[in-house]
Coordinates of N, CA, C and O in Angstrom, one line a residue:
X15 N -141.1 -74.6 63.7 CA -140.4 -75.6 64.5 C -141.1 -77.0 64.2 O -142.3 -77.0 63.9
X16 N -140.3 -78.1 64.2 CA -140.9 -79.3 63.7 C -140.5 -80.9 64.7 O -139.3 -81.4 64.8
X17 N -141.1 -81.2 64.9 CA -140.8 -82.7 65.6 C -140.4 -83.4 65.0 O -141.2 -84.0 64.2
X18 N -139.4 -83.7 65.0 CA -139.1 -85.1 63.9 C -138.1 -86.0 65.3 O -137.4 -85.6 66.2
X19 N -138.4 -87.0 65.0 CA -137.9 -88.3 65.9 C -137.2 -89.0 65.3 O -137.4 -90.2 65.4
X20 N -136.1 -88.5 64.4 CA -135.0 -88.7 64.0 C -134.1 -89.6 64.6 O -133.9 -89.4 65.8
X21 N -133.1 -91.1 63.7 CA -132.5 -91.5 65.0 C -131.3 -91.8 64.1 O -131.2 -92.9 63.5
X22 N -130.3 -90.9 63.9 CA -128.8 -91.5 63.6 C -128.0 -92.8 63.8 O -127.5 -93.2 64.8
X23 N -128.0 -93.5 62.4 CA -127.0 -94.9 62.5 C -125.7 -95.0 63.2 O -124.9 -94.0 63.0
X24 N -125.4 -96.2 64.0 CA -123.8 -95.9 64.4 C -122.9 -95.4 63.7 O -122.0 -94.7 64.2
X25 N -122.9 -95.6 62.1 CA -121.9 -95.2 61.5 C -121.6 -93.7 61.2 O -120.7 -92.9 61.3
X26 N -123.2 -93.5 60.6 CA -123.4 -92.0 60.8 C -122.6 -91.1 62.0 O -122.3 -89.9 61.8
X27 N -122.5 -91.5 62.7 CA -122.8 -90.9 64.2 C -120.7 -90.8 64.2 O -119.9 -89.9 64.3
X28 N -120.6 -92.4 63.8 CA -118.9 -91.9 63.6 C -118.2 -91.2 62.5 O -117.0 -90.7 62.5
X29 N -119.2 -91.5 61.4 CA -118.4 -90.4 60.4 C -118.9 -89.0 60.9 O -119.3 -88.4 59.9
X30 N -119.1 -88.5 61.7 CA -119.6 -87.0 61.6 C -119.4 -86.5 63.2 O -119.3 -85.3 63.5
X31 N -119.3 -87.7 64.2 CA -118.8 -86.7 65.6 C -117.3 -86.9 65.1 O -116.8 -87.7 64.3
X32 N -116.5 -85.8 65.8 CA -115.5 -86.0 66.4 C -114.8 -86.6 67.1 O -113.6 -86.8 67.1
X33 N -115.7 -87.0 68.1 CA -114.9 -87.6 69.5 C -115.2 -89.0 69.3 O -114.3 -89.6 69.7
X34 N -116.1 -89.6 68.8 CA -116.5 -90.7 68.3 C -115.7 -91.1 67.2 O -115.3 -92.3 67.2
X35 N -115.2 -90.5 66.0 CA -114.5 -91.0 64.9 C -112.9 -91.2 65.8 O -112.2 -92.1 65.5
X36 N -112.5 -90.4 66.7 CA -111.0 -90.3 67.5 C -111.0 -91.2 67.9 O -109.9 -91.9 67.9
X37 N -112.3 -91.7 68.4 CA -112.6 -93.1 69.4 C -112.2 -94.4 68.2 O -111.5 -95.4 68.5
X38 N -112.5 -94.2 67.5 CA -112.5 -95.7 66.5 C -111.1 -95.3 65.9 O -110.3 -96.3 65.8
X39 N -110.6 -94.2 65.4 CA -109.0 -93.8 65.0 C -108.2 -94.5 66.0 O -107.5 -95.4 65.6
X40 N -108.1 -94.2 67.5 CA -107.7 -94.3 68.9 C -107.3 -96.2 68.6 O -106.3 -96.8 68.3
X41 N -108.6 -96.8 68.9 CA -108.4 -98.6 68.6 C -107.7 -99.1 67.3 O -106.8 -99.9 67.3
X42 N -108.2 -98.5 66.3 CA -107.5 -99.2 65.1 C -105.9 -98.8 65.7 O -105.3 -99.5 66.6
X43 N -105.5 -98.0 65.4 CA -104.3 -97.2 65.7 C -103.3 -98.2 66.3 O -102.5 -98.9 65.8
X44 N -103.8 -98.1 67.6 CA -103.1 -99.2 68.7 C -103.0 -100.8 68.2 O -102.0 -101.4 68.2
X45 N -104.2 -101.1 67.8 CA -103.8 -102.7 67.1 C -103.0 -103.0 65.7 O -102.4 -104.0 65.4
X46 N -103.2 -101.9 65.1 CA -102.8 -101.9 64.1 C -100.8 -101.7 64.4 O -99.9 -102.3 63.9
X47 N -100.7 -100.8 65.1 CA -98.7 -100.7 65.5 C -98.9 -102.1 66.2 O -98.2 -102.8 65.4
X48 N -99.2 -102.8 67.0 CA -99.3 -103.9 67.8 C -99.0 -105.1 66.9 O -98.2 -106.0 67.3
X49 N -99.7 -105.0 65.7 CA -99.8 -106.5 64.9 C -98.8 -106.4 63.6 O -98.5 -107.3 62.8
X50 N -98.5 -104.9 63.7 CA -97.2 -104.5 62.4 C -95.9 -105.5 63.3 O -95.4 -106.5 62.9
X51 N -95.7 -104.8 64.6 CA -94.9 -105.4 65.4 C -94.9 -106.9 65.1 O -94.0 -107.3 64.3
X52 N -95.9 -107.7 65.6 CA -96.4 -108.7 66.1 C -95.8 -109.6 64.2 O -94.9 -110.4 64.2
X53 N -96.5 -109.2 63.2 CA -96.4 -109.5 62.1 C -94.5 -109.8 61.6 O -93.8 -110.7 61.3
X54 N -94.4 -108.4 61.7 CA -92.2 -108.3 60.9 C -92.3 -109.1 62.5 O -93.3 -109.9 62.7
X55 N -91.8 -109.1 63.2 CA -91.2 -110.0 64.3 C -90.3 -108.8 64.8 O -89.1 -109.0 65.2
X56 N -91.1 -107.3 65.0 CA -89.9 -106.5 65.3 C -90.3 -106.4 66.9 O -91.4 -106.8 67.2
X57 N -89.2 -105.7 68.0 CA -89.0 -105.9 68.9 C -89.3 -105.0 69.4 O -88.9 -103.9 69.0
X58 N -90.1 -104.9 70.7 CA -90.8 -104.2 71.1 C -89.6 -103.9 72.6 O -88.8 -104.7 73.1
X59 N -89.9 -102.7 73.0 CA -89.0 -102.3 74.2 C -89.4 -103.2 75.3 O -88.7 -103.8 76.1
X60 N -91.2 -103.2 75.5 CA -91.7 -103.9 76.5 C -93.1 -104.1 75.9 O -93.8 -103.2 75.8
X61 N -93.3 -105.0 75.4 CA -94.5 -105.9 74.6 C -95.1 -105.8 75.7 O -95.3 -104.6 75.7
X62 N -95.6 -106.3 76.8 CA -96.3 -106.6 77.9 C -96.9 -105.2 78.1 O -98.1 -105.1 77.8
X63 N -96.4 -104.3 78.5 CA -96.6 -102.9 78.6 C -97.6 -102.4 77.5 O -98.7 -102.0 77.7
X64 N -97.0 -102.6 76.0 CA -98.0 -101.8 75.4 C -99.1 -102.7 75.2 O -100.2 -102.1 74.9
X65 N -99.2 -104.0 75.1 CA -100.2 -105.2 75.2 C -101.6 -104.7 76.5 O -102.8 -105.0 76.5
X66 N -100.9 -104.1 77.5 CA -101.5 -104.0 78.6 C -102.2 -102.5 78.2 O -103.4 -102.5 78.3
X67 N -101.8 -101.6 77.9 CA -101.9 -99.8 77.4 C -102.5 -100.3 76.3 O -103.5 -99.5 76.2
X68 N -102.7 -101.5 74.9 CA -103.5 -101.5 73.7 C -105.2 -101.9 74.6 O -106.3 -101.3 74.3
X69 N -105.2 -102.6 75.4 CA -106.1 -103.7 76.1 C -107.1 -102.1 76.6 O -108.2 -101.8 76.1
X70 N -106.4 -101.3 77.6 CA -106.8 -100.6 78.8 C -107.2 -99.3 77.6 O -108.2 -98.7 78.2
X71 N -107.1 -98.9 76.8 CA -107.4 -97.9 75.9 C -108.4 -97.9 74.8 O -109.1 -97.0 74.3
X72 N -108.2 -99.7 74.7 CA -109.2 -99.7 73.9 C -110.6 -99.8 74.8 O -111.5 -99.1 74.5
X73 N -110.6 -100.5 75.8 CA -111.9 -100.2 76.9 C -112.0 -98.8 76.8 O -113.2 -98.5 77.0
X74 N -111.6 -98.0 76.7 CA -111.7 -96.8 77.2 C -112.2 -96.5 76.1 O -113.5 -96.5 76.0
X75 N -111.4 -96.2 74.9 CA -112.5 -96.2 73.5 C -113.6 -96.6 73.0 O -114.1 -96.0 72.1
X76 N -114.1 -97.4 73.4 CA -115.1 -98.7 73.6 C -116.3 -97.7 74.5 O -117.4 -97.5 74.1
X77 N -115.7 -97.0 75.8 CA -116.6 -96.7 76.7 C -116.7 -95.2 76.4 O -117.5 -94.7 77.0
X78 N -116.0 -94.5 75.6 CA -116.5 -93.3 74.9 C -117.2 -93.2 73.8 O -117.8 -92.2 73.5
X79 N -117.2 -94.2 73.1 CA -117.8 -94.2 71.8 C -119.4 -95.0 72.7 O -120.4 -94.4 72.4
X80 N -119.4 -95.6 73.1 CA -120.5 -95.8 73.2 C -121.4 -94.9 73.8 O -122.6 -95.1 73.4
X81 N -121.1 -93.6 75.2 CA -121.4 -92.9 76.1 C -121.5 -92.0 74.3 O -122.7 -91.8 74.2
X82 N -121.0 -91.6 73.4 CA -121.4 -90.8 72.4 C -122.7 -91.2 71.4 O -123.5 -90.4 70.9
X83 N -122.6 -92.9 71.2 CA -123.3 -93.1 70.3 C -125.1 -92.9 71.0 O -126.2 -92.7 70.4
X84 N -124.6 -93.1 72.7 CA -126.1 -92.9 73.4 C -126.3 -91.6 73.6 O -127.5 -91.4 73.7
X85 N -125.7 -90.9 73.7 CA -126.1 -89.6 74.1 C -126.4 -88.4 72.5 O -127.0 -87.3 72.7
X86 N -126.1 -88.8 71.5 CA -126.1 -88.2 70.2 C -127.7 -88.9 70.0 O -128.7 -88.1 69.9
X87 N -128.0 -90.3 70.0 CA -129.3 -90.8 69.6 C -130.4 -90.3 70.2 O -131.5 -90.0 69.6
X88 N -130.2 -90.0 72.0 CA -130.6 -89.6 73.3 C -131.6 -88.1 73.1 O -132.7 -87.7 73.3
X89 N -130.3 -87.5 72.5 CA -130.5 -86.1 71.8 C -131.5 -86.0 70.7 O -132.6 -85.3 70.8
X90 N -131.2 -86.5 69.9 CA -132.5 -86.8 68.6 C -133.5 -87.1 69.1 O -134.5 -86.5 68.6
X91 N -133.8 -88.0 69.9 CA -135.2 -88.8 70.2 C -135.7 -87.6 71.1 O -136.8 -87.1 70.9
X92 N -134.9 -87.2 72.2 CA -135.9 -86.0 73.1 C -135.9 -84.2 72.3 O -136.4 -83.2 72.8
X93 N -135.1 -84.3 71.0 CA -134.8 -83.1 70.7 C -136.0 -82.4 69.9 O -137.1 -83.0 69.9
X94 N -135.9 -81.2 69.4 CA -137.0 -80.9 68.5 C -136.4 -79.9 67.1 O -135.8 -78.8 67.1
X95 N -136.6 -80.4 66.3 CA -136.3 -79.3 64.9 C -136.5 -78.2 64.7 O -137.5 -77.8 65.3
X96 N -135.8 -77.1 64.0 CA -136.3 -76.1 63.8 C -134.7 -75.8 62.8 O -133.6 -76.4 62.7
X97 N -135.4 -74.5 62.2 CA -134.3 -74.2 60.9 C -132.8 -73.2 61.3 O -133.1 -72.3 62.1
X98 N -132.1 -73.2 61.2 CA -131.4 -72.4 61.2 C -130.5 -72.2 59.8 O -130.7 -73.0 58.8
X99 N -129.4 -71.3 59.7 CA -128.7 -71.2 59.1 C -126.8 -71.0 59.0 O -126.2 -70.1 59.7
X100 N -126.2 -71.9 58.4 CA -124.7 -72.0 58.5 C -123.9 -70.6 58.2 O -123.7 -70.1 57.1
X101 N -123.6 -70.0 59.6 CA -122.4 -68.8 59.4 C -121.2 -68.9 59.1 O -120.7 -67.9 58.5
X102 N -120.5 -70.0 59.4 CA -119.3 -70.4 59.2 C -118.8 -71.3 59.0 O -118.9 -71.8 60.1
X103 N -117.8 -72.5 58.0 CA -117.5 -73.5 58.5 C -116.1 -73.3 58.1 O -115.6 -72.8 57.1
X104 N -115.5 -74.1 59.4 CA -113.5 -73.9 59.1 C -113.0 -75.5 59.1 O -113.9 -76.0 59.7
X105 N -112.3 -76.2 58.7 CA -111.7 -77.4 58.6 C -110.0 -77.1 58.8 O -109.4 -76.1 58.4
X106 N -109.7 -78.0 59.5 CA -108.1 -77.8 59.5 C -108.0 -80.1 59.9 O -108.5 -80.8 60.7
X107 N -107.1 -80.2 58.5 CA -106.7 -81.9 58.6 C -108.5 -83.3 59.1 O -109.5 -83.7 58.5
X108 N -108.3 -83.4 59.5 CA -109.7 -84.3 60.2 C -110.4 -83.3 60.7 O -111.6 -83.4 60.4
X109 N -110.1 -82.2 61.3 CA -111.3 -81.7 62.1 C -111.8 -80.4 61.3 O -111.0 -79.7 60.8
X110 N -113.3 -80.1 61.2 CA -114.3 -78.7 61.5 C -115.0 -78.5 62.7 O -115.3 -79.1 63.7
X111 N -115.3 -76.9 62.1 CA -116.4 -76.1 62.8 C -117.2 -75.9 61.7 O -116.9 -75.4 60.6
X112 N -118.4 -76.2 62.2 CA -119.6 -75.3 61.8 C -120.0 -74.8 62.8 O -120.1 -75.4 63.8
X113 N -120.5 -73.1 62.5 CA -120.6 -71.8 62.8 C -122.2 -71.7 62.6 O -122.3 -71.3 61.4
X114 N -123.5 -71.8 63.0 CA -124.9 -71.9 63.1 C -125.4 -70.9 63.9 O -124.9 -70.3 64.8
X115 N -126.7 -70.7 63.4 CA -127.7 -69.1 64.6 C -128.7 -70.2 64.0 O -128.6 -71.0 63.0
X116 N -129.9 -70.0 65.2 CA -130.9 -70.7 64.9 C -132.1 -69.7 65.8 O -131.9 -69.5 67.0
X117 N -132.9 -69.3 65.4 CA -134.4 -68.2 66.4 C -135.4 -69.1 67.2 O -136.5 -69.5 66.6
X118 N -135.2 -69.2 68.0 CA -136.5 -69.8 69.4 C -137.3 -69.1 69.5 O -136.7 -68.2 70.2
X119 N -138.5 -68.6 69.5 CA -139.8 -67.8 70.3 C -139.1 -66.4 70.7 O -139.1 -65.9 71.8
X120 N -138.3 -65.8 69.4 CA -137.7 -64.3 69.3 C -136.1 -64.6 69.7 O -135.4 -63.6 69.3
X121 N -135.4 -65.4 70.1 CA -134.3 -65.3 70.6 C -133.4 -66.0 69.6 O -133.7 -67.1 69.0
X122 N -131.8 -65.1 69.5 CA -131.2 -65.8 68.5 C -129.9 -67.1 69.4 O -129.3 -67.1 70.4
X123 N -130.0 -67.7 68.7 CA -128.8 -68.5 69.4 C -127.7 -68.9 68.5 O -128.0 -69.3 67.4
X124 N -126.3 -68.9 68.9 CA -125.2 -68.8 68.0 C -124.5 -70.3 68.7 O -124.4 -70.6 69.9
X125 N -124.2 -70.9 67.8 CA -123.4 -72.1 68.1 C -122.2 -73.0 67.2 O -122.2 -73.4 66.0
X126 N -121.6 -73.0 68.0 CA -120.4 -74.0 67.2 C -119.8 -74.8 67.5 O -119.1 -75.0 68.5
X127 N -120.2 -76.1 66.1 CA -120.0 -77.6 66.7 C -118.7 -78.1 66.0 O -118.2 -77.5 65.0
X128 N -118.1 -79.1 66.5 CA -117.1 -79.5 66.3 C -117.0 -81.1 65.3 O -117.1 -82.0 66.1
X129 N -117.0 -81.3 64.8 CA -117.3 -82.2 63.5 C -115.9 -83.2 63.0 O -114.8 -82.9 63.2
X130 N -116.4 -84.2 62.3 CA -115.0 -84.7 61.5 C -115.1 -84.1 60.2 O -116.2 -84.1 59.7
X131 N -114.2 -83.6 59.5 CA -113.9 -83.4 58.2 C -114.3 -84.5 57.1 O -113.4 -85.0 56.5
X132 N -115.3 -84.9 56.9 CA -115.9 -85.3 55.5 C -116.9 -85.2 54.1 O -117.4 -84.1 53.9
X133 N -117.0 -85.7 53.7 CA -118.1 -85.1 52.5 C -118.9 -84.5 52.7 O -119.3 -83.5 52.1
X134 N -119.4 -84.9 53.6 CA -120.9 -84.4 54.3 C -120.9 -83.3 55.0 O -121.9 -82.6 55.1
X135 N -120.0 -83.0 55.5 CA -119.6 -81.7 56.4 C -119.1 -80.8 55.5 O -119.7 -79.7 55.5
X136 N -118.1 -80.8 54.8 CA -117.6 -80.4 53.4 C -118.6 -79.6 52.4 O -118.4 -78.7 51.5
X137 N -119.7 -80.2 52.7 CA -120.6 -80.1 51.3 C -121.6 -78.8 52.1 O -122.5 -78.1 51.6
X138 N -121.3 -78.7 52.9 CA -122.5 -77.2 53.8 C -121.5 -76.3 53.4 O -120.3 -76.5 53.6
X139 N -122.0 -75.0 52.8 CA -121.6 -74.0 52.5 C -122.3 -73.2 53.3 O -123.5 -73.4 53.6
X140 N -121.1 -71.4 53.8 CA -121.5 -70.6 54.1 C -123.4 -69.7 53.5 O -123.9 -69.2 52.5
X141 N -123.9 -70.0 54.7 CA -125.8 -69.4 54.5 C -126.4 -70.2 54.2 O -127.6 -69.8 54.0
X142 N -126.2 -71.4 54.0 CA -127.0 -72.6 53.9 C -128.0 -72.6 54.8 O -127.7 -72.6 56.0
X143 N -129.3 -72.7 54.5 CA -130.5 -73.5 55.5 C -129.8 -74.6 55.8 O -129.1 -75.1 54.9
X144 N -130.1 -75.1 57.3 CA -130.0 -76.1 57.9 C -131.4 -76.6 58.9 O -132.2 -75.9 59.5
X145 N -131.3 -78.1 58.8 CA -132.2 -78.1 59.9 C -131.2 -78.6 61.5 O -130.3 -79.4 61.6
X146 N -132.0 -77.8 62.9 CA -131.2 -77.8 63.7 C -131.6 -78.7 64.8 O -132.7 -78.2 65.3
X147 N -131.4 -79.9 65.5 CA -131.9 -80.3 66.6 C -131.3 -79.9 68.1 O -130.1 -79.8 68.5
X148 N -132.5 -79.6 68.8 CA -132.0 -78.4 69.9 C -133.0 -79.0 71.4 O -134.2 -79.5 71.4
X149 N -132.1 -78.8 72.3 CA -132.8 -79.3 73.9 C -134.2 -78.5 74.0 O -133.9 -77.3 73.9
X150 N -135.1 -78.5 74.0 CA -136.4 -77.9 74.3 C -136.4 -77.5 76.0 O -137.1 -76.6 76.5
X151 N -135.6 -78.3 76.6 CA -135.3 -77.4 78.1 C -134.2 -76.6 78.1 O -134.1 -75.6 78.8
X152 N -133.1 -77.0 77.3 CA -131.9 -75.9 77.4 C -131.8 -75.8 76.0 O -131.3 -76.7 75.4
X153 N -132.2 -74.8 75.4 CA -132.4 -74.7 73.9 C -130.9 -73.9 72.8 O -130.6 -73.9 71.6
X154 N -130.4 -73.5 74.1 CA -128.3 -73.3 73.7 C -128.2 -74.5 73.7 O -127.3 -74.7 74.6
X155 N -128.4 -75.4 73.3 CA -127.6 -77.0 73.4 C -128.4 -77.2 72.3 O -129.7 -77.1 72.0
X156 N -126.9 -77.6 71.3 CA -128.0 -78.3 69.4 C -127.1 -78.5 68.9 O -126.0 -78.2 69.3
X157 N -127.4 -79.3 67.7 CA -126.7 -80.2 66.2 C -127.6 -80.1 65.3 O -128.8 -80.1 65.1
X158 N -126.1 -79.9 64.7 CA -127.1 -80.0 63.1 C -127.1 -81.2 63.0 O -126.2 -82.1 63.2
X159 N -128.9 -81.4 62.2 CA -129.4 -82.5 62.1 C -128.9 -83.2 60.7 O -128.9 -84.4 60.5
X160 N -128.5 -82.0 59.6 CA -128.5 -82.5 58.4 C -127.3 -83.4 58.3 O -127.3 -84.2 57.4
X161 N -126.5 -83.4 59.2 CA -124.7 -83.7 58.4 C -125.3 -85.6 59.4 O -124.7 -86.7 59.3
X162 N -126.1 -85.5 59.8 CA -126.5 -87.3 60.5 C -127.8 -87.7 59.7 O -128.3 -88.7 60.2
X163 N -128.4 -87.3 58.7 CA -130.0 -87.5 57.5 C -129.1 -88.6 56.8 O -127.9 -88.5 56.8
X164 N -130.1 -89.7 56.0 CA -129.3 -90.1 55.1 C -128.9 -89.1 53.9 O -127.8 -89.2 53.2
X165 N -130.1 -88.0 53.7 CA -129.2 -87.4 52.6 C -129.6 -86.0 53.3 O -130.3 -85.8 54.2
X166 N -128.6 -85.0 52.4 CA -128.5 -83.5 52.9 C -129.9 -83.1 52.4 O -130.0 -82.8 51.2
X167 N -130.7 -83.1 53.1 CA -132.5 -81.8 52.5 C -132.4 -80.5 53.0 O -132.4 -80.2 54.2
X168 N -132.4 -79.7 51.9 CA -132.1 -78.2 52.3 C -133.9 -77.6 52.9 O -134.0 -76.5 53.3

């Protein structure tokens, strides 16, 4: 087991969570139909309506991605290392699973995280060492550390 005080960049953090990359898909999305409209001069059923639903969503996006980018860094800074190894990883469109066991002081733990579909996630093959950051008070609670490193170290 190893201490590392590891601290994931914002971007890092959105190319590789899920719910954070949804979060930034979610805003572009909305402004982007908003200013296609806004641009051709095409006619919206109730402009006001979705002006008010682009506004109120994107706060919302805004307040999940950031409740993610604190709580993923949160994690790293109080977490602690240790190795485990990749059992499984499945992708379907934008989203994976990686499938991980990692051994604590004799005990195995099995987990599966939910990830965006990119290079970096892509590039972990079934049995791969991984390094794992894991709660030292609730040690069933972890991420893999590699797919947020600047580079993958086996």
């Amino acid at each position: 087991m190893e201490k590392k005080r590891f601290q994931p960049g914002f971007w890092r953090i959105v190319d590789n969570d899920y719910i954070a990359t949804f979060s930034i898909y979610t805003i572009g999305t909305l402004w982007a139909v908003y200013l296609i409209f806004k641009v051709f001069a095409l006619e919206f059923r109730d402009e006001s309506f979705y002006l008010i639903l682009s506004v109120v969503l994107t706060v919302v996006g805004i307040i999940v991605l950031a409740w993610r980018y604190w709580t993923i860094r949160l994690f790293f800074e109080r977490g602690e290392r240790t190795r485990g190894r990749l059992i499984k990883s499945d992708f379907f469109r934008s989203t994976g699973w990686l499938e991980y066991e990692y051994t604590l002081k004799g005990k195995r733990y099995h987990r599966k995280e939910t990830v965006h579909r990119n290079p970096r996630t892509r590039a972990l093959k079934e049995g791969d060492l991984l390094w794992v950051v894991f709660d030292p008070q609730r040690p069933e609670r972890a991420m893999v550390a590699d797919i947020y490193e600047e580079s993958l170290k086996k």
